[in-house]
PDB file of C-alpha atoms in Angstrom:
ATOM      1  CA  UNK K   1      -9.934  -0.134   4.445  1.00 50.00           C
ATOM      2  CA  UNK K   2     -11.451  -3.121   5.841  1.00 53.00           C
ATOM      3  CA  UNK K   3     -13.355  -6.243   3.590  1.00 54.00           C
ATOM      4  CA  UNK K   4     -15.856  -6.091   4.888  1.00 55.00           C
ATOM      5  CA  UNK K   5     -15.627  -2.418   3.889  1.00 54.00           C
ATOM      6  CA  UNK K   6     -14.942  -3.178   0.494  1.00 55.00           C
ATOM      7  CA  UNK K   7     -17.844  -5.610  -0.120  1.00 61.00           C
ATOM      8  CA  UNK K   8     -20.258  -2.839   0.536  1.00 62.00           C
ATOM      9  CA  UNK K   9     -19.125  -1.542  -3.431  1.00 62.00           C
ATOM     10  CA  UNK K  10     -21.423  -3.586  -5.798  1.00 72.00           C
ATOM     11  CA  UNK K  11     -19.676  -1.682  -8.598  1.00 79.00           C
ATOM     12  CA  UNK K  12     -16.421   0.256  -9.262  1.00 80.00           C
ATOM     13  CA  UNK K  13     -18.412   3.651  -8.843  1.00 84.00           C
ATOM     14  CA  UNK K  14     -19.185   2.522  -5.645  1.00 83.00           C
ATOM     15  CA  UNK K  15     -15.417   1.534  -4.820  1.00 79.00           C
ATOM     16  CA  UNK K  16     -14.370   4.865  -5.703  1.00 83.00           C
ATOM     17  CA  UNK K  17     -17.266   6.492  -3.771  1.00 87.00           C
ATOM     18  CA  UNK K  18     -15.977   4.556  -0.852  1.00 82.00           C
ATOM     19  CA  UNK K  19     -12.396   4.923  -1.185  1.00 80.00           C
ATOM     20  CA  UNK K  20     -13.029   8.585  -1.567  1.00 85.00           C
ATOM     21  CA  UNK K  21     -14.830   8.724   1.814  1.00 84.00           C
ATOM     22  CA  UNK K  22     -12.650   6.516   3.840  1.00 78.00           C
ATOM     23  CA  UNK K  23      -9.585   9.416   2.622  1.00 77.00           C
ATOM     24  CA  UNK K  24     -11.135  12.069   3.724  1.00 81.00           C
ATOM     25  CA  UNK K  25     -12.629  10.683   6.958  1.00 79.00           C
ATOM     26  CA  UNK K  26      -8.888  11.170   7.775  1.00 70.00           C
ATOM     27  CA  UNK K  27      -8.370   7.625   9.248  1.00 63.00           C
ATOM     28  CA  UNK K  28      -5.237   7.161   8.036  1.00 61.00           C
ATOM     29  CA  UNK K  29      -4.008  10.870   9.483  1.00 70.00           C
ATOM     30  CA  UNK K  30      -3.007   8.773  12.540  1.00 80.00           C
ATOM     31  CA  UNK K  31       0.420   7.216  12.113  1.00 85.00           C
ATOM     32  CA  UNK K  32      -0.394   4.379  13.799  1.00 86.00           C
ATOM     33  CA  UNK K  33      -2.997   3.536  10.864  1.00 83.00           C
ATOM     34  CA  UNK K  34      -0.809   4.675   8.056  1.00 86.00           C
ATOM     35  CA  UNK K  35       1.752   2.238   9.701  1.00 91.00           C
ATOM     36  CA  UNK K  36      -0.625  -0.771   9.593  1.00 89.00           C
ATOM     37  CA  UNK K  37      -1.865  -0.098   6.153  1.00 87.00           C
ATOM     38  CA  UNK K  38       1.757  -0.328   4.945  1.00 91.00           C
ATOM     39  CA  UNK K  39       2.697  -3.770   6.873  1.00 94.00           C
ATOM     40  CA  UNK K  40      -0.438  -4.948   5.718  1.00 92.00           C
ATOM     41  CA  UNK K  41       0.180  -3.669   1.790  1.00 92.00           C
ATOM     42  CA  UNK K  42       3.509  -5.896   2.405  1.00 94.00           C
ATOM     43  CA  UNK K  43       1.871  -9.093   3.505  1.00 94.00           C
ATOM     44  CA  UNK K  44      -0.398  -8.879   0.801  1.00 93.00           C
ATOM     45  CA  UNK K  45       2.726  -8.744  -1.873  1.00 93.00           C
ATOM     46  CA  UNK K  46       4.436 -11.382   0.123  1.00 94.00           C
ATOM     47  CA  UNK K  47       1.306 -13.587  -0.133  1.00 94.00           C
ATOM     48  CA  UNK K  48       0.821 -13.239  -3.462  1.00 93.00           C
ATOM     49  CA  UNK K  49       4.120 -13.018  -4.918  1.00 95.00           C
ATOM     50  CA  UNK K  50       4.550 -15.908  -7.126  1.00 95.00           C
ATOM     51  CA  UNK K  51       0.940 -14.384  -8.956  1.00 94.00           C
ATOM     52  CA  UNK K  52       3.348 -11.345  -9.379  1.00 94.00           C
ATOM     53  CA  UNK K  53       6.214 -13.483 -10.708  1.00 96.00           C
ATOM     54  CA  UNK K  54       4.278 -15.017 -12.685  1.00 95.00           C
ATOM     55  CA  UNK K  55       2.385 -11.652 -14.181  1.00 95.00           C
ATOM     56  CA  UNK K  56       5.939 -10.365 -14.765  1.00 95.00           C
ATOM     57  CA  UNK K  57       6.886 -13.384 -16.610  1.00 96.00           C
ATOM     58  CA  UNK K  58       4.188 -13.784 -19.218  1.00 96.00           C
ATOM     59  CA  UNK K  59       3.754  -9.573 -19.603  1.00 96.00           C
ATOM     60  CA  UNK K  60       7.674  -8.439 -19.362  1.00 95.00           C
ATOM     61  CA  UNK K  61       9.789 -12.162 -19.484  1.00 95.00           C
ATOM     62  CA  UNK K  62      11.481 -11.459 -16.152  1.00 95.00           C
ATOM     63  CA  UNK K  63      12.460 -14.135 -14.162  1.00 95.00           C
ATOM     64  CA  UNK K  64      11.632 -14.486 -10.363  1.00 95.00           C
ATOM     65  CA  UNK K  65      15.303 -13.148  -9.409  1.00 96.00           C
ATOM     66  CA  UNK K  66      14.842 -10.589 -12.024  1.00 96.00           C
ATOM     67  CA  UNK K  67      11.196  -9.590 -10.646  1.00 94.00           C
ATOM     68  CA  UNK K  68      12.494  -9.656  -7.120  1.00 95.00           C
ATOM     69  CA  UNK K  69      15.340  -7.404  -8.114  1.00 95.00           C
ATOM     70  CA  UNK K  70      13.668  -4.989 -10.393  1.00 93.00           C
ATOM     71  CA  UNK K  71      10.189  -4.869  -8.666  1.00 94.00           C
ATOM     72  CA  UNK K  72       9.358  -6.795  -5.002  1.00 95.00           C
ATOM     73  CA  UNK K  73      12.812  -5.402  -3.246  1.00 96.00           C
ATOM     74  CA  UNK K  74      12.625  -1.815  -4.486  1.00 97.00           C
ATOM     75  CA  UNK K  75       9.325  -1.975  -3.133  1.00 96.00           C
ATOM     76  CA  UNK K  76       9.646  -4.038   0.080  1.00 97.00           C
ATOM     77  CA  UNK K  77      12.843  -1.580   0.994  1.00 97.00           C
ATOM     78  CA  UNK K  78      10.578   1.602  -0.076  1.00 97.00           C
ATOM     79  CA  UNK K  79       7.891   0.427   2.373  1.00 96.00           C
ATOM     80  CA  UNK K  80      10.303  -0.338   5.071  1.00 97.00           C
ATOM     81  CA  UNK K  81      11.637   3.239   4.724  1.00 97.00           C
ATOM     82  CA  UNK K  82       8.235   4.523   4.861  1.00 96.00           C
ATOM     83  CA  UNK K  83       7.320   2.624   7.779  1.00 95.00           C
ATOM     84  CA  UNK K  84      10.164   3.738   9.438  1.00 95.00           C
ATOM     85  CA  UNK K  85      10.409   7.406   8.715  1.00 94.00           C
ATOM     86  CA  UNK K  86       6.369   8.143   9.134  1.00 92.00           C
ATOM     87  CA  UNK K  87       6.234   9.331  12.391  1.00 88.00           C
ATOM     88  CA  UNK K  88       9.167  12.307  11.813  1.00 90.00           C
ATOM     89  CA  UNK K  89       7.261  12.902   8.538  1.00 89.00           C
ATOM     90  CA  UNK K  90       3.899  13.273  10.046  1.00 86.00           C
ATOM     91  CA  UNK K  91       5.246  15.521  12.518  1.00 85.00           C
ATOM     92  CA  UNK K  92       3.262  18.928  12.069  1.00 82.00           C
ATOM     93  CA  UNK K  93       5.639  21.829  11.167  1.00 84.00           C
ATOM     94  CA  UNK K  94       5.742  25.092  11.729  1.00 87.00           C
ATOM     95  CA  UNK K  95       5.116  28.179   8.952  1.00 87.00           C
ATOM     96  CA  UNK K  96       5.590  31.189   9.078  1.00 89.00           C
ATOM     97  CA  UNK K  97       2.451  33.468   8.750  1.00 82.00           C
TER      98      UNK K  97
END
């Protein structure tokens, strides 16, 4: 979901509303798309990281090596997996009928 997307919501209603639509427009049923939306989800965490150190440090008292242990690298390596494995999992199977 785009910005300039997102700006159209003048409340959190509307966010939902539009969230809501943009998942079932099935956008994101192309691999391609789910695979951008995840590099992009890990920029975003890499940009904003020392917000999220910091967050973890005044809620939980973790340290940066603690918060990059415990949170950022099980994430980063979760993503990476994903982003690796999504085109066998979007493969369509077959059932039996």
């Amino acid at each position: 979901m785009t910005k300039e997307f997102m700006k159209n919501a003048t409340s959190i209603k509307d966010l939902v509303t539009l969230q809501r639509n943009y998942f079932f427009s099935r956008e994101l049923a192309v691999p391609t798309e789910r695979r951008n939306a995840l590099i992009h989800l890990k920029k975003i965490l890499r940009q904003n990281e020392n917000s999220i150190f910091s967050a973890l440090e005044k809620d939980l008292k973790k340290s940066k090596f603690e918060a990059m242990a415990s949170e950022l690298a099980i994430v980063y390596h979760e993503i990476d997996t994903a982003v690796e494995s999504l085109s066998s999992w979007m493969k369509p199977l077959a059932v039996r009928t």
